[in-house]
mmCIF file of C-alpha atoms and ligand atoms in Angstrom:
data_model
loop_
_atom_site.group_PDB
_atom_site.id
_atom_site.type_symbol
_atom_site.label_atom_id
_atom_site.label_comp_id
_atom_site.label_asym_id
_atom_site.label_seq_id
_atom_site.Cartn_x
_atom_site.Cartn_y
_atom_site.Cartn_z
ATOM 1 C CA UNK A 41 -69.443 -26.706 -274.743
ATOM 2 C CA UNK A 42 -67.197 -29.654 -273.333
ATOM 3 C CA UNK A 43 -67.636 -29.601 -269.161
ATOM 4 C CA UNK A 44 -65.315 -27.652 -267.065
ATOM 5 C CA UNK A 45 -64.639 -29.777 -264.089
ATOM 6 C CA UNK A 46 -66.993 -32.399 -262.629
ATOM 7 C CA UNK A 47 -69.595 -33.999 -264.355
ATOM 8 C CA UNK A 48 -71.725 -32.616 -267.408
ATOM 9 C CA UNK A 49 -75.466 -31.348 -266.187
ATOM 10 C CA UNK A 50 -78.492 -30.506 -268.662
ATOM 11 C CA UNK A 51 -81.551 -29.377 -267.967
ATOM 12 C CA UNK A 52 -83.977 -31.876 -269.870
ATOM 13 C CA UNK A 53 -87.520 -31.375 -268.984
ATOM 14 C CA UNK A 54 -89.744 -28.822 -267.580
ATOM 15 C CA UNK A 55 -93.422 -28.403 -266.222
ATOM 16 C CA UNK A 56 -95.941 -25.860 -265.066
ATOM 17 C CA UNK A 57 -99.207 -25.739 -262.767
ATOM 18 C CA UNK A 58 -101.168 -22.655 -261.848
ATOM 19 C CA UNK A 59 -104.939 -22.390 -260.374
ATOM 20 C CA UNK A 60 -107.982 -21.963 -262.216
ATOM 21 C CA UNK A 61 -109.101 -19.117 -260.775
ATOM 22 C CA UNK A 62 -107.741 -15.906 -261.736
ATOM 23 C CA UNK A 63 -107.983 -12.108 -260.645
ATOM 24 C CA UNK A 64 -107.662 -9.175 -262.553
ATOM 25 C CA UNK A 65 -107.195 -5.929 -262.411
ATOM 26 C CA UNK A 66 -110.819 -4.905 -262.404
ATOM 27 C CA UNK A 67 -111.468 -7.403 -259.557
ATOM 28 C CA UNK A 68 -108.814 -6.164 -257.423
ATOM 29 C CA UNK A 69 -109.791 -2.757 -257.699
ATOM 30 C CA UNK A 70 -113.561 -3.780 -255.750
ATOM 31 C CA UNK A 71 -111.082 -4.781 -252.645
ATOM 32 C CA UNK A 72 -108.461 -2.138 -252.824
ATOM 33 C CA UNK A 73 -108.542 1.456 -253.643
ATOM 34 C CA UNK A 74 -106.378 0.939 -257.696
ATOM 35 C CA UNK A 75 -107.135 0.522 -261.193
ATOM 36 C CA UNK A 76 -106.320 -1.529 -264.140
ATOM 37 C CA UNK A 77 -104.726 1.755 -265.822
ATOM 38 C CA UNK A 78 -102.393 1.933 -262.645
ATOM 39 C CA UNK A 79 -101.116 -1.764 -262.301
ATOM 40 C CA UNK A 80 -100.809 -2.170 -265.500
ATOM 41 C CA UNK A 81 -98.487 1.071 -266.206
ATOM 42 C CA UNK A 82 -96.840 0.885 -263.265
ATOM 43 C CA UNK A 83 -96.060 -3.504 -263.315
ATOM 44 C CA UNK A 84 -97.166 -5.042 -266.624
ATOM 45 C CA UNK A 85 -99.798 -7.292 -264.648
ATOM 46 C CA UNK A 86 -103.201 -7.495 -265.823
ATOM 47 C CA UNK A 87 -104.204 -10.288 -263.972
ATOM 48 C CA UNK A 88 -102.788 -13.423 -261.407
ATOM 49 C CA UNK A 89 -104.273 -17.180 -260.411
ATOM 50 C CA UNK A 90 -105.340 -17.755 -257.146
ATOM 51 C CA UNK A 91 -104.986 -20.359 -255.093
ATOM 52 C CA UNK A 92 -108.555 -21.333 -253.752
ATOM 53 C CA UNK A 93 -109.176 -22.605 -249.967
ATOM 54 C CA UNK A 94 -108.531 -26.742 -250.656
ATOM 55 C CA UNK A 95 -105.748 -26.219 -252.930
ATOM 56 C CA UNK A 96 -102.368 -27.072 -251.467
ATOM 57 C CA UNK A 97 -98.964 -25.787 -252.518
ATOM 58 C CA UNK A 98 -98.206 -29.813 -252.628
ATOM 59 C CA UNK A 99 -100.947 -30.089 -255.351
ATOM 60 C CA UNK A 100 -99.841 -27.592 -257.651
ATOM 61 C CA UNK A 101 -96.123 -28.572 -257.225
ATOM 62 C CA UNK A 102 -96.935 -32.268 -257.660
ATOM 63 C CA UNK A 103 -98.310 -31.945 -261.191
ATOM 64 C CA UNK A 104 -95.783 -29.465 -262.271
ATOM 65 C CA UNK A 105 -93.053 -32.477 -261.481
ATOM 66 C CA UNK A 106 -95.074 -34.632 -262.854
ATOM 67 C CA UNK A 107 -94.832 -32.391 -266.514
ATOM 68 C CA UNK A 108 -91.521 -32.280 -266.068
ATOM 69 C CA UNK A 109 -90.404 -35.741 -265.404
ATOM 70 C CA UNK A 110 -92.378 -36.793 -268.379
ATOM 71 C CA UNK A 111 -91.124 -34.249 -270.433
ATOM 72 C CA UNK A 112 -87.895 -35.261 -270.014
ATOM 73 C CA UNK A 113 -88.440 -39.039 -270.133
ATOM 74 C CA UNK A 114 -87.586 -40.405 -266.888
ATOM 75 C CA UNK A 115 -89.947 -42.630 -263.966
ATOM 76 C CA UNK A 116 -90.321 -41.144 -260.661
ATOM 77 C CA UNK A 117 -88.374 -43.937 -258.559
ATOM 78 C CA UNK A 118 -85.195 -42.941 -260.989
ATOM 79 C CA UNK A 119 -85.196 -39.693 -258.981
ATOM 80 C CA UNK A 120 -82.140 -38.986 -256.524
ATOM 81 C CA UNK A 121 -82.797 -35.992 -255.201
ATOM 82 C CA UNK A 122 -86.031 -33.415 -254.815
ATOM 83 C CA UNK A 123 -85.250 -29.839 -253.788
ATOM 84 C CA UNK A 124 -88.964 -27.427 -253.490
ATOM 85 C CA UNK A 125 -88.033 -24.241 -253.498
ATOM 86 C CA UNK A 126 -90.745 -22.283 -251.337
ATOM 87 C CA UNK A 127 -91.425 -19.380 -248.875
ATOM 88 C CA UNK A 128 -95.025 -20.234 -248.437
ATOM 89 C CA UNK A 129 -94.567 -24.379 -247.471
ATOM 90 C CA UNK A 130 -98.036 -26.229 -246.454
ATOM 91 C CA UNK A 131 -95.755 -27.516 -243.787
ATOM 92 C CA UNK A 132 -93.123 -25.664 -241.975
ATOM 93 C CA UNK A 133 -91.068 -28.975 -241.052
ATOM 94 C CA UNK A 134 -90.839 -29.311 -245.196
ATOM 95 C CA UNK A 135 -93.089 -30.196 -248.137
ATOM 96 C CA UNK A 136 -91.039 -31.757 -250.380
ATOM 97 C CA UNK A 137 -91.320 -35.413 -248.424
ATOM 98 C CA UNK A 138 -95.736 -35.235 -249.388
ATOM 99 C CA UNK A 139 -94.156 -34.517 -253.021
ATOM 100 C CA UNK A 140 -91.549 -37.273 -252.795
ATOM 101 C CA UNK A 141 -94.996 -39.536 -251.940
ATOM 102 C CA UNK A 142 -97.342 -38.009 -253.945
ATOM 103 C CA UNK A 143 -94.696 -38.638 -256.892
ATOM 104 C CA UNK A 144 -94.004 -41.745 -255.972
ATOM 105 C CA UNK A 145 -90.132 -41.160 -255.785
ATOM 106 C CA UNK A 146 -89.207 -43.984 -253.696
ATOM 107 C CA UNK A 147 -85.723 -43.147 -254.014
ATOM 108 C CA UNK A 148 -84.870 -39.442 -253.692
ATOM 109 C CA UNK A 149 -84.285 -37.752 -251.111
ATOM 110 C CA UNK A 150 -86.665 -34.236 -250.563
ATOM 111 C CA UNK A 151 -85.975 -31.146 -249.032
ATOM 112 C CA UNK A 152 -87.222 -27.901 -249.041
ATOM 113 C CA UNK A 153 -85.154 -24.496 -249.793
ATOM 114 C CA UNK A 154 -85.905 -20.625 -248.686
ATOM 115 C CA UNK A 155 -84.869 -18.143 -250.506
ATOM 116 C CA UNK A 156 -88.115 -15.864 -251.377
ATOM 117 C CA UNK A 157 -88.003 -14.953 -254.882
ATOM 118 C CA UNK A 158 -84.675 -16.071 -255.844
ATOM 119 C CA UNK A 159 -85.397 -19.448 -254.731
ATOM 120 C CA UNK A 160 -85.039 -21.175 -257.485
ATOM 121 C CA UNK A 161 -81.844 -19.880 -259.024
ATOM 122 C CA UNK A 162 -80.931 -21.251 -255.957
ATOM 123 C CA UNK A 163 -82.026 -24.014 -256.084
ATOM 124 C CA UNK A 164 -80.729 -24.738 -259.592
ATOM 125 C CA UNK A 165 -76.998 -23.980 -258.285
ATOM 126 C CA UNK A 166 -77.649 -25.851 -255.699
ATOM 127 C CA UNK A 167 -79.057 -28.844 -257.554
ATOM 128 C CA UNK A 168 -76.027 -28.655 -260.128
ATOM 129 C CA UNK A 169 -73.408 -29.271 -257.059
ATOM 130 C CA UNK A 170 -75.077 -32.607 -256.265
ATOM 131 C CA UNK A 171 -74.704 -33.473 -259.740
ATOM 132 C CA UNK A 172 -71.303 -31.467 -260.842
ATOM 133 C CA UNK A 173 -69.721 -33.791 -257.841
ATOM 134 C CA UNK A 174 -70.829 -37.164 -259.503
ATOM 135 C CA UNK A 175 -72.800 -37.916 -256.511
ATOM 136 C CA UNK A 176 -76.838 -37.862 -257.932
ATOM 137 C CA UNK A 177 -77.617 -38.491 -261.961
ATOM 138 C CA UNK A 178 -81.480 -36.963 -261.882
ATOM 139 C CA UNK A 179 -82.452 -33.570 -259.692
ATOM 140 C CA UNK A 180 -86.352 -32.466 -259.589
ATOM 141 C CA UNK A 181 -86.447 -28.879 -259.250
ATOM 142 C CA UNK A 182 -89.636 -27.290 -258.329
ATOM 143 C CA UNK A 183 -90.077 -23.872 -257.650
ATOM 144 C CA UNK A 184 -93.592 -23.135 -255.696
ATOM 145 C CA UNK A 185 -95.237 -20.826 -254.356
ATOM 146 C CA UNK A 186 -98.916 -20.025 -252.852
ATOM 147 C CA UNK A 187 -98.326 -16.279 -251.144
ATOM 148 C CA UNK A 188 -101.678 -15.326 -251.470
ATOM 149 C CA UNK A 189 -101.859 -16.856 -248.189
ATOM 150 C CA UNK A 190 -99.439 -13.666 -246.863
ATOM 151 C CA UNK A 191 -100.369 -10.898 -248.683
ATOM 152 C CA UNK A 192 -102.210 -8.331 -247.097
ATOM 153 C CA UNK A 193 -105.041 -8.035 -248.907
ATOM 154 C CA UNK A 194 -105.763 -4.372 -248.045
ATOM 155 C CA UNK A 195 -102.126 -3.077 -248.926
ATOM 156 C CA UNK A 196 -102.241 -2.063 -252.500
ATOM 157 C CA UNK A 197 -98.698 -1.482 -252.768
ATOM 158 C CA UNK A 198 -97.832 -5.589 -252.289
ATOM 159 C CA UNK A 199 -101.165 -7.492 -253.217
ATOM 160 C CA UNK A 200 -100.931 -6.363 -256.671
ATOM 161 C CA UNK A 201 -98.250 -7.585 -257.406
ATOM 162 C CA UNK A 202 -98.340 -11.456 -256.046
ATOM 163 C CA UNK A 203 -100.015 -14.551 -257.888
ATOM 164 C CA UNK A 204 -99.717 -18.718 -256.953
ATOM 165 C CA UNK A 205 -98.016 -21.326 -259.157
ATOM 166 C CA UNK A 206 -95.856 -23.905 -259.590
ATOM 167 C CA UNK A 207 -92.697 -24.528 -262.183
ATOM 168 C CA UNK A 208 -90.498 -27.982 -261.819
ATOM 169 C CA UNK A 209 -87.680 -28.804 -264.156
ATOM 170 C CA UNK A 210 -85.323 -32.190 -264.479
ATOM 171 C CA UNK A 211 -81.326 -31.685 -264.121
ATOM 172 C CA UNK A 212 -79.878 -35.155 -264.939
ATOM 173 C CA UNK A 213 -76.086 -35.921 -265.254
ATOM 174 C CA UNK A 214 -74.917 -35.435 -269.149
ATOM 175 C CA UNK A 215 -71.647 -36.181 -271.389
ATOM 176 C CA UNK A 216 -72.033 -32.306 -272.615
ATOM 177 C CA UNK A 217 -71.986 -29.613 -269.985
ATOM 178 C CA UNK A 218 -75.096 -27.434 -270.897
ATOM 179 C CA UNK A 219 -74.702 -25.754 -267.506
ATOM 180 C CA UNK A 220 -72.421 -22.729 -268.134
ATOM 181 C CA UNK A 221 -71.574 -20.541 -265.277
ATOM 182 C CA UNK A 222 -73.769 -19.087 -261.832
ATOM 183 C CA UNK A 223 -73.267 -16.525 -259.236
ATOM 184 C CA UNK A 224 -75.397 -15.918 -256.375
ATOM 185 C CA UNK A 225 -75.567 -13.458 -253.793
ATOM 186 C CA UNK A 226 -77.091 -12.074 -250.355
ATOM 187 C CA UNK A 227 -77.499 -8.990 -248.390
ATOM 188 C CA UNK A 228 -78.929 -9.059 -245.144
ATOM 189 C CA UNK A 229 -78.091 -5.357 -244.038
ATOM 190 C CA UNK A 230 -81.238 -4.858 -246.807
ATOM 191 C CA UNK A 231 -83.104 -7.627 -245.077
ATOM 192 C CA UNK A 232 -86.355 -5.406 -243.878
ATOM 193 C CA UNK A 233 -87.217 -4.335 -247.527
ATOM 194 C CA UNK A 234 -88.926 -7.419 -247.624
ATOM 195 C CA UNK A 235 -90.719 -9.473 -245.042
ATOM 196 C CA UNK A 236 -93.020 -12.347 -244.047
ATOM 197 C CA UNK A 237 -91.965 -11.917 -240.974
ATOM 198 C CA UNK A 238 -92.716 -14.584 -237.676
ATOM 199 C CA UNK A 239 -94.165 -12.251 -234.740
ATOM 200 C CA UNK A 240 -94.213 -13.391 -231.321
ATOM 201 C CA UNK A 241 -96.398 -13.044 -228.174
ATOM 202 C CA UNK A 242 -94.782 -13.654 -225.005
ATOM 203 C CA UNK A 243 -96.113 -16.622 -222.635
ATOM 204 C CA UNK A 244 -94.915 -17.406 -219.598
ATOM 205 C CA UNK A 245 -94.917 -21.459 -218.877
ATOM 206 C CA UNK A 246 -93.478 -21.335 -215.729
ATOM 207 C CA UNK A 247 -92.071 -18.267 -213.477
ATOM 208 C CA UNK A 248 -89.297 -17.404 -215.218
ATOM 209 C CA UNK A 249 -89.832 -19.643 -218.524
ATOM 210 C CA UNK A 250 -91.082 -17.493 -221.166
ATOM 211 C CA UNK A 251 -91.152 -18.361 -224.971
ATOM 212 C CA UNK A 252 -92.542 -16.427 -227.750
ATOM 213 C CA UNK A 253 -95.599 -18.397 -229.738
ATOM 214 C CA UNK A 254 -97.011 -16.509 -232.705
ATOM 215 C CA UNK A 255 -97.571 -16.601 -236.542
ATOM 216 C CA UNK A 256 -96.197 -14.970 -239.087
ATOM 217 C CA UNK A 257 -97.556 -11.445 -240.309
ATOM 218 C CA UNK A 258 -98.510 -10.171 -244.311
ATOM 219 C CA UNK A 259 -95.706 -9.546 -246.216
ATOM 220 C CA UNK A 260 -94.110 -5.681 -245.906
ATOM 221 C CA UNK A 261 -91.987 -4.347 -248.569
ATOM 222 C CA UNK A 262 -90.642 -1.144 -249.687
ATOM 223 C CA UNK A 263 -91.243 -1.099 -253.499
ATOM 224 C CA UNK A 264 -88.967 2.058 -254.247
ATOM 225 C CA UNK A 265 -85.767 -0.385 -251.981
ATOM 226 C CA UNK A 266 -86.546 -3.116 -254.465
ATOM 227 C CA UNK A 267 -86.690 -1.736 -257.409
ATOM 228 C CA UNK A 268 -83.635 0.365 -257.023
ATOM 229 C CA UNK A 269 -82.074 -3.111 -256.034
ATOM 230 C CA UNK A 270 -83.231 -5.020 -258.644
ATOM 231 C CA UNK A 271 -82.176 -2.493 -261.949
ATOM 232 C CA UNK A 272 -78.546 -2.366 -260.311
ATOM 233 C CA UNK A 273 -77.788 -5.917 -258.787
ATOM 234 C CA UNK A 274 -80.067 -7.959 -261.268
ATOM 235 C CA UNK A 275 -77.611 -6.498 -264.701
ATOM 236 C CA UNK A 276 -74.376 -6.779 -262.756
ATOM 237 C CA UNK A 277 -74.972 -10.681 -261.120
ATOM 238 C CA UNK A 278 -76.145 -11.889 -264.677
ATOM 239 C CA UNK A 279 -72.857 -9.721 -266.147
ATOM 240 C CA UNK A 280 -70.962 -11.918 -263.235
ATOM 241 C CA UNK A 281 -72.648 -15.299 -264.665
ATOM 242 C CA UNK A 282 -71.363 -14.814 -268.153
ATOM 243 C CA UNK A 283 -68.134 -13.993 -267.274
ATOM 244 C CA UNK A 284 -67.521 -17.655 -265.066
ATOM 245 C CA UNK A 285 -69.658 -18.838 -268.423
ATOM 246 C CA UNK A 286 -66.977 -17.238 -270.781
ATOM 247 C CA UNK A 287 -69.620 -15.747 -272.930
ATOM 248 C CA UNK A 288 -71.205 -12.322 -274.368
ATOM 249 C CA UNK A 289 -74.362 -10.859 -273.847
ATOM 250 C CA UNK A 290 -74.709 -11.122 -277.745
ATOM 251 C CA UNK A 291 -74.444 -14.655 -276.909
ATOM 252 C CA UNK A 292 -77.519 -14.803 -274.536
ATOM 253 C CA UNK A 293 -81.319 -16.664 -276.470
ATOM 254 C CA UNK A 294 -82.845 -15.699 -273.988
ATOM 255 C CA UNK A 295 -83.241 -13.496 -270.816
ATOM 256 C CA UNK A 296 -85.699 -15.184 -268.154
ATOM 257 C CA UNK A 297 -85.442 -13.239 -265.497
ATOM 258 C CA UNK A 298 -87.766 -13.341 -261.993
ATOM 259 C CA UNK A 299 -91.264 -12.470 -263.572
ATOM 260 C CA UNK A 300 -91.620 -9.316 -260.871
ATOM 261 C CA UNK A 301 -92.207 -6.036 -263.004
ATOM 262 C CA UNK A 302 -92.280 -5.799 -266.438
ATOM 263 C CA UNK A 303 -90.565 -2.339 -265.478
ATOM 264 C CA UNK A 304 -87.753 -4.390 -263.896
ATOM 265 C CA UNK A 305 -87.502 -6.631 -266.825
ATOM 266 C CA UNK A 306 -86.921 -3.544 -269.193
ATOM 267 C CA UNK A 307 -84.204 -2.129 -267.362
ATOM 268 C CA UNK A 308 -82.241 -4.488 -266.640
ATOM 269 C CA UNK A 309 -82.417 -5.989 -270.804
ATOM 270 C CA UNK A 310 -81.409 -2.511 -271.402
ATOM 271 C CA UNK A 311 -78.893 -2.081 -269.687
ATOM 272 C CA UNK A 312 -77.266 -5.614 -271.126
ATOM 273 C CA UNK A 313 -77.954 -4.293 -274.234
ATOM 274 C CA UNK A 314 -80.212 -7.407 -274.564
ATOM 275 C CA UNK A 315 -83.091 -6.547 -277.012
ATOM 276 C CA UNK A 316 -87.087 -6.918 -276.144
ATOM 277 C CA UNK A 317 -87.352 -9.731 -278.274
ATOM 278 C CA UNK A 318 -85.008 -11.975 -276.160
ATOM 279 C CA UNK A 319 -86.809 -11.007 -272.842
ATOM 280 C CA UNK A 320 -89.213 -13.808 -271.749
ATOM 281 C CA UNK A 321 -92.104 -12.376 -270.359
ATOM 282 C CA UNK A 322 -95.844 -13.670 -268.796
ATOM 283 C CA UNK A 323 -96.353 -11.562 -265.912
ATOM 284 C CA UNK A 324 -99.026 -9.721 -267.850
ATOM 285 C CA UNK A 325 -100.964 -12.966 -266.838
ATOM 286 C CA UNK A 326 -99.565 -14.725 -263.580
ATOM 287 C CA UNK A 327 -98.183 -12.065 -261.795
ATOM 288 C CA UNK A 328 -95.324 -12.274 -259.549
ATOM 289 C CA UNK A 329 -95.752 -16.468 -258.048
ATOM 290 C CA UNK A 330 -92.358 -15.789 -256.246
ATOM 291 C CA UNK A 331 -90.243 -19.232 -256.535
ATOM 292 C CA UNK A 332 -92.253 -20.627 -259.272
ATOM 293 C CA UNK A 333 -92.311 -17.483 -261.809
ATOM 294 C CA UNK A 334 -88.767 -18.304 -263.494
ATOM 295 C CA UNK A 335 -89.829 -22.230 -264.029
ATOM 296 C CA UNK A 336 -93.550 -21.050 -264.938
ATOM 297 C CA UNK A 337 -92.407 -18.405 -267.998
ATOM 298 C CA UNK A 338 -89.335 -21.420 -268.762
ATOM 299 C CA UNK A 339 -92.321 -24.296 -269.237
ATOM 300 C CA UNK A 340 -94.472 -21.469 -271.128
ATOM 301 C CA UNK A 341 -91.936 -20.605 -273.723
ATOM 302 C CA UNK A 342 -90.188 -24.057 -274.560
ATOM 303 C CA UNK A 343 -94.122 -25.280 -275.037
ATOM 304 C CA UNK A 344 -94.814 -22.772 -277.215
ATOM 305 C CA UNK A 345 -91.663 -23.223 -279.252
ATOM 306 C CA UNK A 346 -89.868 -20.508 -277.980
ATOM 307 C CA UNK A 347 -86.814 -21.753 -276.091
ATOM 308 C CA UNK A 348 -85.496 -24.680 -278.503
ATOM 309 C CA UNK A 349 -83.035 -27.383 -277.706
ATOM 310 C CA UNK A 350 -79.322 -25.694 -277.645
ATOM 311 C CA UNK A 351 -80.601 -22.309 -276.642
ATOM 312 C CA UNK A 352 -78.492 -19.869 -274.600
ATOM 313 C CA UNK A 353 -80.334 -18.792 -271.806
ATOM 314 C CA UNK A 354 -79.680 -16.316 -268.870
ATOM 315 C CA UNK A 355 -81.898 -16.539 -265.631
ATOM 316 C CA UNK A 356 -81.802 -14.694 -263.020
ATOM 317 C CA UNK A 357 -83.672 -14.341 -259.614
ATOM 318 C CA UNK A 358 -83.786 -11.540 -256.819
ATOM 319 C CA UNK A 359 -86.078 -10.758 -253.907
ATOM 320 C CA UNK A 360 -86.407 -10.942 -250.148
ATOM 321 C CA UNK A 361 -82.877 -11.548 -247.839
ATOM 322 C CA UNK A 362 -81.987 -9.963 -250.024
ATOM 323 C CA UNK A 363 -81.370 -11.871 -252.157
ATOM 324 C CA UNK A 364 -80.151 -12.326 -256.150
ATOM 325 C CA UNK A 365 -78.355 -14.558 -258.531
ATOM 326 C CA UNK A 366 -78.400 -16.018 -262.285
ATOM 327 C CA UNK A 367 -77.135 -18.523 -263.996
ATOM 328 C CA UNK A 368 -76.316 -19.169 -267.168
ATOM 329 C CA UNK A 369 -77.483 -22.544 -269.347
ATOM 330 C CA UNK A 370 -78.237 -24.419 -272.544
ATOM 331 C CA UNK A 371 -81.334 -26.175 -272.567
ATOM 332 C CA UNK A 372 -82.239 -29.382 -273.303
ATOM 333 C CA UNK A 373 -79.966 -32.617 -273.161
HETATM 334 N N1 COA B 1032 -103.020 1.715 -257.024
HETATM 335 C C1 COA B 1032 -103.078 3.045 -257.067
HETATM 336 N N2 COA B 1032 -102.189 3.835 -256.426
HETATM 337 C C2 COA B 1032 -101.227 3.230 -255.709
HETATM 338 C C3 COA B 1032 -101.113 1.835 -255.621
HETATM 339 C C4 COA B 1032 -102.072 1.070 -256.301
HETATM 340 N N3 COA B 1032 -102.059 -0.283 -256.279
HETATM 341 N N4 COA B 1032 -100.062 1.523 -254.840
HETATM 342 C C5 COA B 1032 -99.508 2.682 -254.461
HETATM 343 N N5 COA B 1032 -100.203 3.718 -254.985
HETATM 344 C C6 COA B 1032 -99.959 5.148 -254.830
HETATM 345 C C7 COA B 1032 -99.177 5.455 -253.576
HETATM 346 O O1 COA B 1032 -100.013 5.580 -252.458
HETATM 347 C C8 COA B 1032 -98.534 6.765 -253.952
HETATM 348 O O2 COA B 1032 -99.462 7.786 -253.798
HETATM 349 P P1 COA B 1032 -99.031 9.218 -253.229
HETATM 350 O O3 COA B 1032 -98.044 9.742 -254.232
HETATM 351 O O4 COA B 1032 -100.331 9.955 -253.189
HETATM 352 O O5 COA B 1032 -98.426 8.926 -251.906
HETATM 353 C C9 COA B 1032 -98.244 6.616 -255.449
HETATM 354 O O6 COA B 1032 -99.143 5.592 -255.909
HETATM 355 C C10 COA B 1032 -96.821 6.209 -255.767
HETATM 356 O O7 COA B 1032 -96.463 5.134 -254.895
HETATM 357 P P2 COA B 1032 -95.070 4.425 -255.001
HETATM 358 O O8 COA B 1032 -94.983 3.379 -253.946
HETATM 359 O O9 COA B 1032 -93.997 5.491 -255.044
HETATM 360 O O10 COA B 1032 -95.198 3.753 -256.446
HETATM 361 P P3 COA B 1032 -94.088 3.129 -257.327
HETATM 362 O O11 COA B 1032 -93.958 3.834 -258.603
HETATM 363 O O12 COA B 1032 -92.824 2.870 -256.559
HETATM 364 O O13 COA B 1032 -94.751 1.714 -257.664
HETATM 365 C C11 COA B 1032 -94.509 -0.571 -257.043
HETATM 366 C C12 COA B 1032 -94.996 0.789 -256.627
HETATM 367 C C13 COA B 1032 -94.767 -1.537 -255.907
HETATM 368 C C14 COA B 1032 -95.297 -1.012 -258.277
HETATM 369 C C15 COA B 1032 -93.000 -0.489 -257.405
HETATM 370 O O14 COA B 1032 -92.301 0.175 -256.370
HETATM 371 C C16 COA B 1032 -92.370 -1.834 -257.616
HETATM 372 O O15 COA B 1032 -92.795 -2.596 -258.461
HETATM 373 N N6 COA B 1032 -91.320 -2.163 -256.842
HETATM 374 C C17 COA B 1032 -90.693 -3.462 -256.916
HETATM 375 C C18 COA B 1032 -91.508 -4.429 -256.091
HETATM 376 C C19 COA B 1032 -91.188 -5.857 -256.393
HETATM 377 O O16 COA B 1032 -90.947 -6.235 -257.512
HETATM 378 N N7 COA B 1032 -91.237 -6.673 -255.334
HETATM 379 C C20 COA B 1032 -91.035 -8.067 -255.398
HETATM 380 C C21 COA B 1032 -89.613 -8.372 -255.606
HETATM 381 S S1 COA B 1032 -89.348 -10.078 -255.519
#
């Protein structure tokens, strides 16, 4: 497809990282009161990766970029622009400058984005604007996250479902448009289904000075809120997508949606009329990694042949704000 307006954007390289260590079913069932028989019917997971204690969220995402930026045949330094998509940072002032320096991207400029879950559809629409205006040539994208550090570990209805990773893909400037058509949305009336929430204790500095210094608390969710969110919002915001994309669910390769529930991932190819066969799907083994699942089951399927150069695909995120949002591309240059 000849672009639309603005510059031409591909996606042309992608890369994946996830920790050693993993955690299954049977594992998590000596620290919570579940079974195997239980996740597995009720999410698809059988087991996630783990983060251990000296791993940062910077290593992981560094040598997911690194994948990608090799994959797609480009040098750090010709990097403009690095957006980390992340609710679990190693640094709350940003991590995306110790990536930029890790990388060695002496050029780009690095900047973290929160958006939970749906962080990197986010990030991709945000990274096409930069590129759709003629003002960058070559976006890193890396969607990260390490939320094993929030979960509470004694709540079986959320530390099931979470795993760690990292996913990074290149967006570089291109003479064909390969980037189709996004929409992306948020809710904040729905905002407590879904929290990592900061808490703060009050201390008084001086009489009459008081600020609030705390740390943020395990995430809190209400399953039933988001998965009654996800089966209706997910179908219609990817419906949305191909409309501004001028195409047909018949037209879709492949549906990579957020890697939450294989439940989720059922309904919502069902009710596009999208069969199983075009769902991408590795939650069985990661889990839900949060900004890095969409990148993560991306990397896994174009290395294993799966997603070819020229494919159709349809991504879409959702999660905590709430929020959601897909967007519709080709990949490869
Ligand atoms: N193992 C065994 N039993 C469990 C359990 C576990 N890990 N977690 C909850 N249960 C129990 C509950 O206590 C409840 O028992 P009760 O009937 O005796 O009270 C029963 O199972 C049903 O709980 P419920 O919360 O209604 O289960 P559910 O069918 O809604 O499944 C989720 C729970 C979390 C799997 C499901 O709601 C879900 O996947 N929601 C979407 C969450 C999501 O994707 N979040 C991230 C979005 S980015």
């Amino acid at each position: 497809m000849l672009q639309q307006s603005g510059f031409g954007i591909a996606v042309t390289g992608s890369g994946s990282c996830t920790p050693q260590v993993s955690l299954d079913n049977h594992g998590l069932s000596q620290i919570v009161e579940t079974s195997d028989e239980w996740i597995a019917a009720r999410t698809g997971i059988r087991s996630r990766r783990l983060a251990n204690h000296g791993m940062s969220l910077c290593d992981l995402a560094t040598f997911a970029s690194q994948q990608a930026l090799s994959m797609a045949q480009i040098l750090p330094t010709d990097i403009d622009l690095i957006i980390l998509a992340t609710s679990s940072p190693d640094d709350l002032f940003g991590t995306a400058g110790q990536i930029q320096y890790r990388l060695g991207a002496t050029k780009a400029v690095a900047f973290d984005l929160t958006a939970a879950c749906s962080g990197f559809v986010f990030g991709l629409v945000t990274a096409s604007q930069f590129i759709r205006t003629g003002v960058y040539q070559n976006v890193l994208l890396i969607g990260a996250d390490i939320l094993s550090r929030w979960v509470n570990w004694s709540d079986r209805g959320t530390c099931i479902l979470f795993g760690d990773g990292a996913g990074a893909v290149v967006l570089q400037a291109s003479e064909i448009d390969r980037f189709l058509g996004f929409e992306i949305r948020s809710d904040g009336t729905q905002n407590s289904s879904l929290n990592l929430a900061y808490k703060a204790q009050s201390q008084e500095l001086i009489d009459g000075v008081n600020i609030g210094q705390g740390t943020f608390q395990p995430i809190t969710m209400n399953g039933q809120e988001i998965y009654r969110f996800a089966v209706k919002k997910v179908p219609e915001v990817i419906e949305k997508a191909m409309f501004r994309a001028n195409i047909s669910a018949t037209e879709i390769d492949w549906l990579l949606l957020h890697q939450a529930n294989q439940r989720i991932l059922d309904a919502v190819a069902q009710r596009l009329h999208i069969p199983p066969e075009k769902v991408i799907s590795n939650l069985a083994n990661y889990g839900n990694t949060s900004a890095a699942s969409i990148p993560l089951a991306l990397d896994e399927a174009v290395r294993q042949g799966k997603v070819k150069a020229g494919d159709t695909i349809a991504a879409a995120g959702f999660g905590a704000g709430l929020s959601w949002g897909a967007v519709i591309f080709q990949w490869g240059s």
